[in-house]
Coordinates of C-alpha atoms in Angstrom, one line a residue:
Chain A
M17 CA 9.0 8.6 -13.0
L18 CA 8.2 6.6 -9.9
K19 CA 9.8 8.1 -6.8
T20 CA 11.9 6.0 -4.4
R21 CA 10.1 5.5 -1.1
L22 CA 11.5 6.2 2.3
I23 CA 9.6 4.2 4.9
P24 CA 9.8 4.4 8.7
V25 CA 9.3 1.1 10.5
L26 CA 7.7 1.2 13.9
L27 CA 8.3 -1.9 16.1
L28 CA 5.6 -2.4 18.7
Q29 CA 5.8 -4.5 21.8
S30 CA 2.9 -4.5 24.2
G31 CA 1.8 -1.2 22.9
H32 CA 5.2 0.5 23.2
L33 CA 7.5 1.5 20.5
V34 CA 10.8 -0.4 20.8
R35 CA 14.1 -0.8 19.1
S36 CA 15.9 -4.0 18.4
E37 CA 19.4 -5.2 17.6
A38 CA 20.1 -8.5 15.9
F39 CA 16.4 -9.2 16.5
N40 CA 17.2 -9.5 20.2
I41 CA 17.5 -6.5 22.4
H42 CA 14.2 -4.6 22.7
Q43 CA 14.3 -1.3 24.6
I44 CA 11.3 1.0 24.8
I45 CA 11.9 4.2 22.9
G46 CA 8.5 5.9 22.7
D47 CA 4.8 6.2 22.1
P48 CA 3.4 4.9 18.8
F49 CA 0.7 7.6 18.6
H50 CA 3.2 10.5 19.0
E51 CA 5.4 9.0 16.4
A52 CA 2.6 8.4 13.9
E53 CA 1.6 12.1 14.4
R54 CA 5.1 13.2 13.7
F55 CA 5.3 11.1 10.5
N56 CA 1.9 12.4 9.4
Q57 CA 3.1 15.9 9.8
W58 CA 6.2 15.2 7.8
Q59 CA 4.0 13.5 5.2
V60 CA 6.2 10.5 4.9
D61 CA 5.8 8.1 2.0
E62 CA 4.4 5.1 3.9
L63 CA 4.4 3.6 7.3
I64 CA 5.2 0.0 8.3
Y65 CA 4.1 -1.3 11.8
L66 CA 5.5 -4.6 13.0
D67 CA 3.9 -5.8 16.2
I68 CA 6.4 -8.2 17.8
T69 CA 4.3 -8.6 21.0
Q70 CA 3.2 -12.1 20.0
D71 CA 6.7 -13.3 19.3
Q72 CA 7.3 -13.0 23.1
K73 CA 4.2 -15.0 23.9
Y74 CA 5.1 -17.6 21.3
Q75 CA 8.6 -17.8 22.7
Y76 CA 7.3 -18.6 26.2
G77 CA 5.2 -21.4 24.7
R78 CA 1.9 -19.9 25.3
I79 CA -0.1 -21.0 22.3
D80 CA -3.1 -18.9 23.1
R81 CA -4.5 -18.2 19.7
E82 CA -8.0 -17.3 20.9
H83 CA -7.1 -13.8 21.6
A84 CA -4.1 -14.0 19.4
L85 CA -3.7 -10.5 18.1
S86 CA -2.8 -8.0 20.7
S87 CA -6.0 -5.9 21.0
Q88 CA -3.8 -3.0 22.2
A89 CA -1.9 -3.1 18.9
L90 CA -5.0 -3.3 16.9
D91 CA -6.4 -0.3 18.7
I92 CA -3.3 1.6 17.8
L93 CA -3.9 0.6 14.1
S94 CA -7.5 1.8 14.2
E95 CA -6.5 5.2 15.7
V96 CA -3.6 5.7 13.4
S97 CA -5.5 4.8 10.3
K98 CA -8.2 7.4 11.1
R99 CA -5.7 10.2 11.0
C100 CA -2.9 9.1 8.6
F101 CA -3.7 9.6 5.0
M102 CA -0.8 7.5 3.6
P103 CA -0.3 3.8 3.0
L104 CA -0.1 1.7 6.2
T105 CA 1.4 -1.8 6.3
W106 CA 0.8 -3.9 9.3
G107 CA 2.7 -7.1 10.3
G108 CA 3.8 -9.2 13.2
S109 CA 2.8 -12.8 14.0
L110 CA 0.0 -12.9 11.6
R111 CA -0.9 -16.6 11.4
T112 CA -4.4 -17.0 10.1
F113 CA -6.6 -15.5 7.3
E114 CA -9.0 -14.3 10.0
E115 CA -6.3 -12.3 11.7
V116 CA -5.4 -10.8 8.4
Q117 CA -9.0 -9.9 7.7
E118 CA -9.2 -8.2 11.1
V119 CA -6.1 -6.1 10.3
F120 CA -7.5 -5.0 7.0
S121 CA -10.8 -4.1 8.6
R122 CA -9.0 -1.9 11.1
G123 CA -7.5 0.2 8.4
A124 CA -4.3 -1.4 7.1
D125 CA -3.7 -1.1 3.4
K126 CA -1.2 -4.0 3.3
V127 CA -0.2 -6.8 5.5
A128 CA 3.3 -8.1 6.1
I129 CA 3.4 -11.8 6.7
N130 CA 6.6 -13.7 7.5
T131 CA 6.8 -17.1 9.2
Q132 CA 3.3 -18.1 8.3
A133 CA 3.9 -17.3 4.6
F134 CA 7.0 -19.5 4.7
E135 CA 5.2 -22.4 6.4
E136 CA 2.0 -22.0 4.4
P137 CA 2.5 -20.2 1.1
A138 CA -1.1 -20.9 0.1
L139 CA -2.0 -18.1 2.6
I140 CA -0.3 -15.6 0.4
K141 CA -2.5 -16.7 -2.5
K142 CA -5.6 -16.6 -0.4
I143 CA -5.0 -13.1 0.8
A144 CA -4.0 -11.9 -2.7
S145 CA -7.2 -13.3 -4.3
Q146 CA -9.4 -11.5 -1.8
Y147 CA -7.5 -8.2 -1.4
G148 CA -5.2 -8.2 -4.4
N149 CA -1.5 -9.0 -4.8
Q150 CA -0.5 -5.4 -3.8
A151 CA -2.0 -6.0 -0.4
V152 CA 0.4 -8.7 0.5
V153 CA 4.0 -7.9 1.6
V154 CA 6.1 -11.0 2.2
S155 CA 8.6 -10.3 4.9
I156 CA 11.8 -12.2 4.8
D157 CA 14.5 -12.3 7.6
A158 CA 17.9 -13.5 6.4
M159 CA 21.3 -14.1 7.9
F160 CA 24.6 -15.1 6.4
N161 CA 25.5 -18.7 7.0
D162 CA 29.3 -18.9 7.3
E163 CA 29.3 -22.7 6.9
S164 CA 27.4 -22.8 3.6
G165 CA 28.7 -19.4 2.4
K166 CA 25.1 -18.5 1.5
Y167 CA 22.3 -16.4 2.9
E168 CA 19.7 -18.2 4.8
V169 CA 16.0 -17.5 5.6
C170 CA 15.2 -17.6 9.3
I171 CA 11.7 -17.7 10.8
N172 CA 10.0 -17.3 14.1
G173 CA 11.5 -14.0 15.0
G174 CA 14.8 -15.0 13.5
K175 CA 15.2 -17.9 15.8
E176 CA 14.8 -20.8 13.5
R177 CA 17.0 -21.5 10.5
T178 CA 15.4 -22.9 7.4
G179 CA 18.2 -24.0 5.1
I180 CA 16.5 -22.1 2.3
T181 CA 18.1 -19.1 0.6
P182 CA 16.2 -15.8 0.5
E183 CA 16.6 -15.7 -3.3
E184 CA 14.7 -18.9 -3.6
W185 CA 12.0 -18.0 -1.1
A186 CA 11.4 -14.5 -2.6
S187 CA 11.0 -16.0 -6.1
K188 CA 8.6 -18.6 -4.8
A189 CA 6.6 -15.9 -2.8
E190 CA 6.2 -14.0 -6.0
T191 CA 4.7 -16.9 -7.8
F192 CA 2.2 -17.3 -4.9
G193 CA 1.0 -13.7 -5.4
A194 CA 3.2 -11.5 -3.1
G195 CA 3.0 -7.9 -4.2
E196 CA 6.2 -6.8 -2.5
I197 CA 9.1 -8.2 -0.5
L198 CA 10.3 -6.7 2.8
L199 CA 13.8 -7.8 3.3
Q200 CA 15.4 -7.7 6.7
S201 CA 19.0 -8.6 7.6
I202 CA 19.4 -10.2 11.1
D203 CA 23.1 -9.5 11.0
R204 CA 22.7 -5.8 10.3
D205 CA 19.6 -5.2 12.5
G206 CA 20.1 -2.2 14.8
K207 CA 23.8 -1.9 14.1
G208 CA 23.6 1.3 12.0
S209 CA 26.6 0.1 9.9
G210 CA 24.7 0.0 6.6
Y211 CA 22.3 -2.3 4.7
D212 CA 23.5 -5.7 3.5
V213 CA 23.8 -4.7 -0.1
E214 CA 25.0 -8.1 -1.2
L215 CA 21.8 -9.6 0.2
I216 CA 19.7 -6.9 -1.4
N217 CA 21.4 -7.4 -4.7
R218 CA 20.9 -11.1 -4.7
V219 CA 17.2 -11.0 -3.8
S220 CA 16.3 -8.1 -6.0
H221 CA 17.6 -10.0 -9.0
C222 CA 15.4 -13.0 -8.3
C223 CA 12.1 -11.3 -8.4
N224 CA 10.2 -8.7 -10.4
I225 CA 8.1 -7.3 -7.6
P226 CA 9.2 -4.3 -5.6
L227 CA 11.7 -4.9 -2.8
I228 CA 11.7 -2.9 0.4
A229 CA 15.2 -3.1 2.0
C230 CA 15.4 -2.9 5.8
S231 CA 17.9 -3.3 8.6
G232 CA 21.2 -1.5 9.1
A233 CA 20.6 2.1 8.1
G234 CA 22.8 4.4 10.3
M235 CA 23.4 7.3 7.9
Y236 CA 21.2 8.7 5.1
E237 CA 23.9 7.8 2.6
H238 CA 23.2 4.1 3.3
Y239 CA 19.8 4.6 1.5
V240 CA 21.8 5.2 -1.7
D241 CA 23.7 2.0 -1.4
A242 CA 20.5 0.0 -0.9
I243 CA 18.8 1.6 -3.9
E244 CA 21.8 1.1 -6.1
A245 CA 21.8 -2.6 -5.0
G246 CA 18.3 -3.0 -6.4
A247 CA 15.9 -2.0 -3.7
S248 CA 12.7 -0.1 -4.8
A249 CA 12.2 1.4 -1.3
V250 CA 14.3 1.9 1.8
A251 CA 12.9 1.2 5.2
A252 CA 14.5 2.0 8.5
A253 CA 13.5 2.0 12.2
N254 CA 16.1 3.6 14.4
L255 CA 17.3 6.2 11.9
W256 CA 13.8 7.8 12.0
H257 CA 13.6 7.8 15.8
F258 CA 17.0 9.0 16.8
K259 CA 17.7 11.7 14.3
E260 CA 16.1 15.1 13.9
L261 CA 14.8 16.0 10.5
A262 CA 15.1 12.3 9.4
D263 CA 12.8 12.7 6.5
R264 CA 14.4 15.7 4.9
G265 CA 17.9 14.3 5.5
G266 CA 17.1 11.1 3.9
R267 CA 15.5 12.7 0.8
R268 CA 18.4 15.1 0.4
A269 CA 21.0 12.2 0.5
L270 CA 19.0 10.4 -2.3
Q271 CA 18.6 13.5 -4.3
R272 CA 22.3 14.2 -4.2
A273 CA 23.0 10.8 -5.6
G274 CA 20.6 11.5 -8.5
I275 CA 17.8 9.3 -7.2
N276 CA 14.2 10.4 -7.7
V277 CA 12.3 11.1 -4.4
R278 CA 9.3 13.2 -3.4
I279 CA 10.4 16.6 -2.2
Chain B
M10 CA -24.8 12.3 1.4
I11 CA -22.1 10.3 -0.3
A12 CA -22.4 6.5 -0.9
I13 CA -19.2 4.6 -0.8
L14 CA -19.8 1.4 -2.6
D15 CA -19.0 -1.8 -0.8
Y16 CA -18.6 -4.7 -3.3
E17 CA -15.9 -6.4 -1.2
M18 CA -12.9 -5.1 -3.2
G19 CA -10.7 -3.3 -0.9
N20 CA -10.1 -1.0 2.0
L21 CA -13.2 1.2 2.5
S22 CA -12.4 2.6 5.8
S23 CA -9.6 4.8 4.5
I24 CA -12.0 6.5 2.1
Y25 CA -14.7 6.8 4.7
N26 CA -12.1 8.2 7.1
A27 CA -10.9 10.8 4.5
V28 CA -14.5 11.9 3.7
S29 CA -15.4 12.2 7.4
Y30 CA -12.2 14.0 8.2
L31 CA -13.1 16.5 5.5
G32 CA -16.4 17.1 7.2
F33 CA -18.8 15.3 4.8
Q34 CA -21.4 12.7 5.4
A35 CA -20.8 9.3 3.9
V36 CA -22.2 5.8 4.2
I37 CA -20.7 2.5 3.2
T38 CA -23.3 0.6 1.4
R39 CA -24.4 -1.8 -1.3
D40 CA -28.1 -1.2 -1.0
P41 CA -29.5 0.2 -4.3
S42 CA -32.2 2.1 -2.5
V43 CA -29.5 4.0 -0.5
I44 CA -27.4 4.5 -3.6
E45 CA -30.4 5.9 -5.4
K46 CA -30.7 8.7 -2.8
A47 CA -27.0 9.5 -2.7
D48 CA -25.8 12.9 -4.0
G49 CA -22.5 11.3 -5.1
I50 CA -21.0 7.9 -5.3
I51 CA -17.5 6.8 -4.6
L52 CA -16.5 3.6 -6.4
P53 CA -13.3 2.3 -4.7
G54 CA -11.5 -0.9 -5.3
V55 CA -8.2 -2.8 -5.5
G56 CA -7.7 -6.1 -7.1
A57 CA -8.7 -7.9 -10.3
F58 CA -11.0 -6.5 -13.0
K59 CA -12.7 -9.8 -13.5
V60 CA -13.4 -10.3 -9.8
G61 CA -14.5 -6.7 -9.4
M62 CA -17.1 -7.0 -12.2
A63 CA -18.2 -10.3 -10.8
H64 CA -18.8 -8.8 -7.4
L65 CA -20.6 -5.8 -8.9
H66 CA -22.8 -8.2 -10.8
E67 CA -23.4 -10.4 -7.8
F68 CA -24.4 -7.5 -5.6
G69 CA -26.7 -6.0 -8.3
L70 CA -24.7 -2.8 -8.5
I71 CA -24.1 -2.5 -12.2
E72 CA -27.5 -1.0 -13.0
P73 CA -27.6 1.4 -10.0
I74 CA -24.2 2.8 -11.0
R75 CA -25.1 3.2 -14.6
R76 CA -28.4 4.9 -13.7
H77 CA -26.6 7.3 -11.3
V78 CA -24.0 8.4 -13.8
V79 CA -25.5 8.0 -17.3
E80 CA -29.2 8.6 -16.7
E81 CA -29.2 10.9 -13.7
E82 CA -25.8 12.4 -14.4
K83 CA -25.0 12.5 -10.7
P84 CA -21.3 12.6 -9.6
L85 CA -19.2 9.5 -9.3
F86 CA -15.6 9.4 -8.1
G87 CA -13.8 6.2 -9.2
I88 CA -10.6 5.2 -7.4
C89 CA -8.0 2.7 -8.7
L90 CA -10.0 -0.4 -9.7
G91 CA -13.0 1.8 -9.6
M92 CA -11.5 3.8 -12.5
Q93 CA -10.7 0.7 -14.4
L94 CA -14.1 -0.8 -14.2
L95 CA -15.6 2.3 -15.9
V96 CA -14.3 1.3 -19.3
E97 CA -15.8 -1.1 -21.8
V98 CA -13.4 -4.1 -21.4
G99 CA -10.6 -5.3 -19.2
Y100 CA -7.9 -7.7 -20.5
E101 CA -6.7 -10.0 -17.8
H102 CA -6.9 -13.8 -18.3
G103 CA -9.1 -13.1 -21.3
E104 CA -11.7 -10.4 -21.8
T105 CA -14.2 -9.1 -19.2
K106 CA -16.8 -6.5 -19.9
G107 CA -16.6 -3.4 -17.8
L108 CA -19.3 -0.9 -16.9
G109 CA -19.0 0.7 -20.4
I110 CA -19.4 4.2 -19.1
V111 CA -16.1 5.4 -20.7
K112 CA -15.0 4.2 -24.1
G113 CA -11.7 2.4 -23.7
E114 CA -9.9 -0.6 -22.2
A115 CA -7.9 -1.7 -19.2
V116 CA -4.7 -3.5 -20.0
P117 CA -1.9 -5.1 -17.9
F118 CA 1.3 -3.0 -17.4
K119 CA 3.4 -6.1 -18.2
D120 CA 2.1 -6.1 -21.8
V121 CA 3.1 -2.5 -22.5
I122 CA 6.2 -1.6 -20.5
D123 CA 9.9 -2.7 -20.2
P124 CA 10.0 -6.0 -18.4
K125 CA 12.8 -4.7 -16.2
L126 CA 10.3 -2.4 -14.5
R127 CA 8.7 -3.9 -11.4
I128 CA 5.0 -4.6 -11.2
P129 CA 2.8 -3.6 -9.4
H130 CA 3.6 0.1 -9.9
V131 CA 3.8 1.0 -6.2
G132 CA 4.6 4.4 -4.7
W133 CA 4.5 8.1 -5.4
N134 CA 4.5 9.3 -8.9
S135 CA 4.0 12.6 -10.6
V136 CA 0.5 13.3 -11.9
K137 CA 0.8 15.8 -14.8
Q138 CA -2.5 17.6 -15.2
T139 CA -3.7 18.1 -18.8
G140 CA -6.1 20.8 -18.0
N141 CA -9.2 18.8 -18.9
S142 CA -10.6 18.9 -15.4
Q143 CA -11.2 21.8 -12.9
L144 CA -11.2 19.3 -10.0
F145 CA -7.5 19.6 -9.5
G146 CA -8.1 23.3 -8.6
D147 CA -5.0 24.8 -7.0
I148 CA -3.1 21.5 -6.7
K149 CA 0.3 22.0 -8.3
A150 CA 0.4 20.8 -11.9
D151 CA 2.6 17.8 -11.4
S152 CA 2.1 16.8 -7.8
D153 CA 2.9 13.3 -6.5
F154 CA 0.1 11.0 -5.6
Y155 CA 0.2 7.4 -4.4
F156 CA -0.2 4.5 -6.9
V157 CA -0.5 0.8 -6.4
H158 CA -1.7 -1.1 -9.5
S159 CA -0.8 -3.6 -12.2
Y160 CA -3.2 -2.4 -14.9
I161 CA -3.8 0.9 -16.8
V162 CA -6.7 2.4 -18.5
R163 CA -6.5 3.4 -22.2
P164 CA -9.4 5.7 -22.9
R165 CA -10.4 6.0 -26.6
D166 CA -10.9 9.7 -26.5
P167 CA -7.9 11.8 -25.4
D168 CA -10.2 14.6 -24.2
V169 CA -11.3 12.5 -21.2
V170 CA -7.7 12.3 -19.9
C171 CA -7.2 14.7 -17.0
S172 CA -3.7 13.7 -16.1
V173 CA -0.8 11.6 -17.3
T174 CA 1.8 9.7 -15.3
D175 CA 5.0 8.1 -16.5
Y176 CA 5.9 4.5 -15.6
G177 CA 7.6 3.0 -18.6
V178 CA 4.8 4.5 -20.6
D179 CA 2.8 7.7 -20.2
F180 CA -0.5 6.4 -18.9
C181 CA -3.8 8.0 -18.0
S182 CA -3.8 8.6 -14.3
S183 CA -7.2 10.3 -14.1
L184 CA -10.1 10.9 -16.3
S185 CA -13.4 12.7 -16.6
F186 CA -16.4 11.8 -18.6
G187 CA -19.9 13.2 -18.1
S188 CA -20.5 13.2 -14.3
A189 CA -17.8 10.6 -13.7
F190 CA -14.3 11.5 -12.5
A191 CA -11.8 8.8 -11.7
T192 CA -8.2 8.5 -10.5
Q193 CA -5.8 5.6 -10.9
F194 CA -4.0 6.8 -7.8
H195 CA -5.4 6.8 -4.2
P196 CA -6.3 10.3 -3.1
E197 CA -7.2 8.9 0.4
K198 CA -3.6 7.8 0.7
S199 CA -1.9 10.9 -0.8
H200 CA -1.7 13.2 2.1
T201 CA -2.7 16.9 1.6
Q202 CA -3.0 16.9 -2.2
G203 CA -5.1 13.8 -2.1
L204 CA -7.4 15.2 0.5
Q205 CA -7.6 18.5 -1.4
L206 CA -8.7 16.7 -4.5
L207 CA -11.4 14.8 -2.6
K208 CA -12.5 18.0 -0.9
N209 CA -12.8 19.8 -4.3
W210 CA -15.1 17.0 -5.5
L211 CA -17.1 16.9 -2.3
E212 CA -17.5 20.7 -2.3
G213 CA -18.6 20.6 -5.9
I214 CA -21.5 18.3 -4.9
E215 CA -22.4 20.4 -1.9
H216 CA -22.6 23.6 -3.9
A217 CA -24.5 22.0 -6.8

């Protein structure tokens, strides 16, 4: 049977590897090439890179789209794709079809699109018809809205609330041709207290495409909770960077729970 | 020299990188005169059957591929959509004729498996070798390789099936017919075992 995937997420800002918490604090934690090499040696299932450099530019109101994509980040992609023989997903402030094309030509297998997909779902369709549905990962950031008692999708780096539920948006994204959903919880980001299983449960039941759960993993056992809640794959950022033998630890925890993983 | 066919269906650089990394010469091309001189062809591809065939037709690649495999019996390695296109017909929004090199059809997963299983089939899955191909060499009999697809190939002749993989149904994950070998999974995305498989194929051409 299909094995559950464990996926490291690498957050890039101005060419550095960073960590975040509640989508806010960004501290530099390392060098993306060194990390990619480590993951390559461990033969991890997949890699996801999210370049959040542009979010900063966007935040400061610099709408300089001429050299929109950080060339530094793209160079990292080119180098990594030459030496990593596993699937690579690239995302982060992708706004236009041309930017997406550039990312594919540099070696990415899939692109993760977030805000732009929400504002312009037709972009999902356009990318899917050229590169196939499986090449489009729609990334959804969600937080719990205490007033409404429901989860809510947030865009623009988690800063803007949309009033739409992630269940609704994921289902819509699927009809537009998304191949997978990457679900991040703003509340759980960087906390290490576990995935938001309620969120995962809700969204996974609203679509038939694979769901990659992200945000909140602090122990390997958290992976099990996410899979049991309906995720097809578990992604994590900090857990991979701050723990020795993260790959083996994660696999063992899933195996112990009777979940199929690559050994 | 290996020709990697560019018919605008997918990520060619990964395959090119893998072949180069293994120390072999490759060129990305859609020029029939270059293809004619190639010792081996890699037919990659991700996406829809219909669109794939339309592109092959548009770029005038159908005849060169058939000539290479059927007439000249030179090696071809099909990957993912590249494997699916080898058959006679694909069923997706109607019927589309394939290259017709291998007897069989390509059908959507959703028509044959439990609707609770998510599609596309994405991730690592066990490739159980049937013993019909020597290309797997020393690769363990049920190693995991990376898959990402929504369609499967059903060859008419069971002897062409080189490996079987389970996702709701036991489907053909690689096949061999004449000088054509093809995998539903992506060897260029499957770490050491994937590279080993490609290497075995490339070395076979070198020593021919």
